[in-house]
Amino acid sequence: MESYVIGIDLGGTNTVIGLVDVKGHILAKDDSVKTQAYREIEEYTDAVAQVIARLAKENGCEGKIEGVGIGAPMANYYTGEIVNAANLPWKGIVPLGWLIEKKTGLPTKVTNDANAAAIGEMKYGVAQGMKDFIVITLGTGVGSGIVANGQLIYGHDGFAGELGHVTAPVLEGRACGCGRADCLETYASATGIVRTAKIWLGTRTDESVLRNIECDKLTSKMLFDAAVAGDKLANEIFEFTGAVLGDAFCNFIAFSAPEAIILFGGLANAGELLLEPIRKRMNENVVFLWKDKVKVLKSSLPGADAAVLGASALGWK
């Protein structure tokens, strides 16, 4: 009998729920549950359970769903709880996995979005067949999922893999949302690269099309477009960001010797504009044992569906 899983991408604004087959095809998807519309977690999980039941019925999959996987901010795989997530309407400790399991009757696993991305790459993406790799998510912040010996590393408390909050190899005193300064994500996230652009535009005199954009409207996509069009300053910003990541990757390689480091998320869509300076700096500075041995790859999961696919990989038995 064919079997399926449910993948849920729980975001700060929207929740996307997908019905996924064993090959990683999303058969149906629903984004009608607006996360911020539910002030009580019971109401939210009721809405999610109703969507799951409807997707199963409409697609002839009743009785064929193996489980539910959820990717969510500040989620603990061990407990199935969300813990003090800043951008969600429910504060404190939220027993999300237990509530969804109770209301659907389906085994439910919860993890953070970066870990879900790593599992998705291992199940459906470029990491198929790999036992040692790191996924780095480059979005509003920087997250990571670390796989060693074929197992995702959760640590003793369920929160291992916060590589976005290691200290970057640059010390400009950039404040981070975690309360520290100079975390990697303050330089290498979509937000971080825009911070670099704003600083450089204020301290340098280079001619650049970026000067035609209002500072508070500048985005990483605008930086990418400018760089592709040949803007010198924009290209230097990507080279700087790639160098920061390349230096950080030298340290990551030293502790887990991965076969590959895979970039996932919005900023990863810059492709070779970012990958080339990462590889160059990484191989210039990594310990000789790993020089030119570790691949730096872009995720192969389809952009709009990547988070749902990553979460769904948790749902298989």
Short mmCIF file of N, CA and C in Angstrom, two decimals, residues 1 22 36 74 124 143 149 159 166 170 190 220 222 261 267 290 299 316-317:
data_model
loop_
_atom_site.label_atom_id
_atom_site.label_comp_id
_atom_site.label_asym_id
_atom_site.label_seq_id
_atom_site.Cartn_x
_atom_site.Cartn_y
_atom_site.Cartn_z
N MET A 1 0.84 -1.20 0.00
CA MET A 1 0.00 0.00 0.00
C MET A 1 0.88 1.25 0.00
N VAL A 22 6.47 9.31 -1.06
CA VAL A 22 7.78 8.79 -0.67
C VAL A 22 8.90 9.32 -1.57
N GLN A 36 -0.53 33.95 12.87
CA GLN A 36 -0.81 35.06 13.79
C GLN A 36 -2.30 35.23 14.11
N MET A 74 12.58 27.54 17.20
CA MET A 74 12.83 27.18 18.60
C MET A 74 12.13 25.88 19.00
N TYR A 124 15.55 13.75 0.23
CA TYR A 124 15.11 14.08 -1.12
C TYR A 124 16.12 14.85 -1.97
N GLY A 143 21.00 29.56 10.27
CA GLY A 143 20.77 28.36 11.05
C GLY A 143 21.61 27.22 10.49
N ASN A 149 27.83 10.73 10.72
CA ASN A 149 27.62 9.27 10.74
C ASN A 149 26.16 8.92 10.44
N PHE A 159 19.04 21.27 21.22
CA PHE A 159 19.25 22.54 20.55
C PHE A 159 20.62 22.67 19.88
N VAL A 166 27.84 31.33 16.34
CA VAL A 166 29.27 31.32 16.64
C VAL A 166 29.80 32.71 16.30
N VAL A 170 35.07 38.32 12.01
CA VAL A 170 35.09 39.76 11.79
C VAL A 170 34.60 40.37 13.09
N ALA A 190 20.67 37.12 5.10
CA ALA A 190 20.12 38.12 4.19
C ALA A 190 20.09 39.48 4.87
N SER A 220 18.40 42.14 0.10
CA SER A 220 19.46 41.28 -0.44
C SER A 220 19.22 40.99 -1.92
N MET A 222 17.97 43.07 -4.09
CA MET A 222 18.47 44.25 -4.81
C MET A 222 19.98 44.21 -4.94
N ILE A 261 29.12 20.98 2.54
CA ILE A 261 28.34 22.00 3.23
C ILE A 261 27.34 22.52 2.21
N LEU A 267 19.22 33.65 0.66
CA LEU A 267 20.50 34.18 0.20
C LEU A 267 21.27 33.16 -0.62
N TRP A 290 41.90 18.92 4.74
CA TRP A 290 40.63 19.02 4.03
C TRP A 290 40.66 19.97 2.83
N SER A 299 21.38 23.94 -2.13
CA SER A 299 20.28 22.98 -1.97
C SER A 299 19.59 22.70 -3.30
N TRP A 316 8.31 10.19 8.20
CA TRP A 316 8.44 8.78 7.84
C TRP A 316 8.87 7.94 9.03
N LYS A 317 8.37 6.74 9.10
CA LYS A 317 8.72 5.86 10.23
C LYS A 317 10.16 5.40 10.10
#
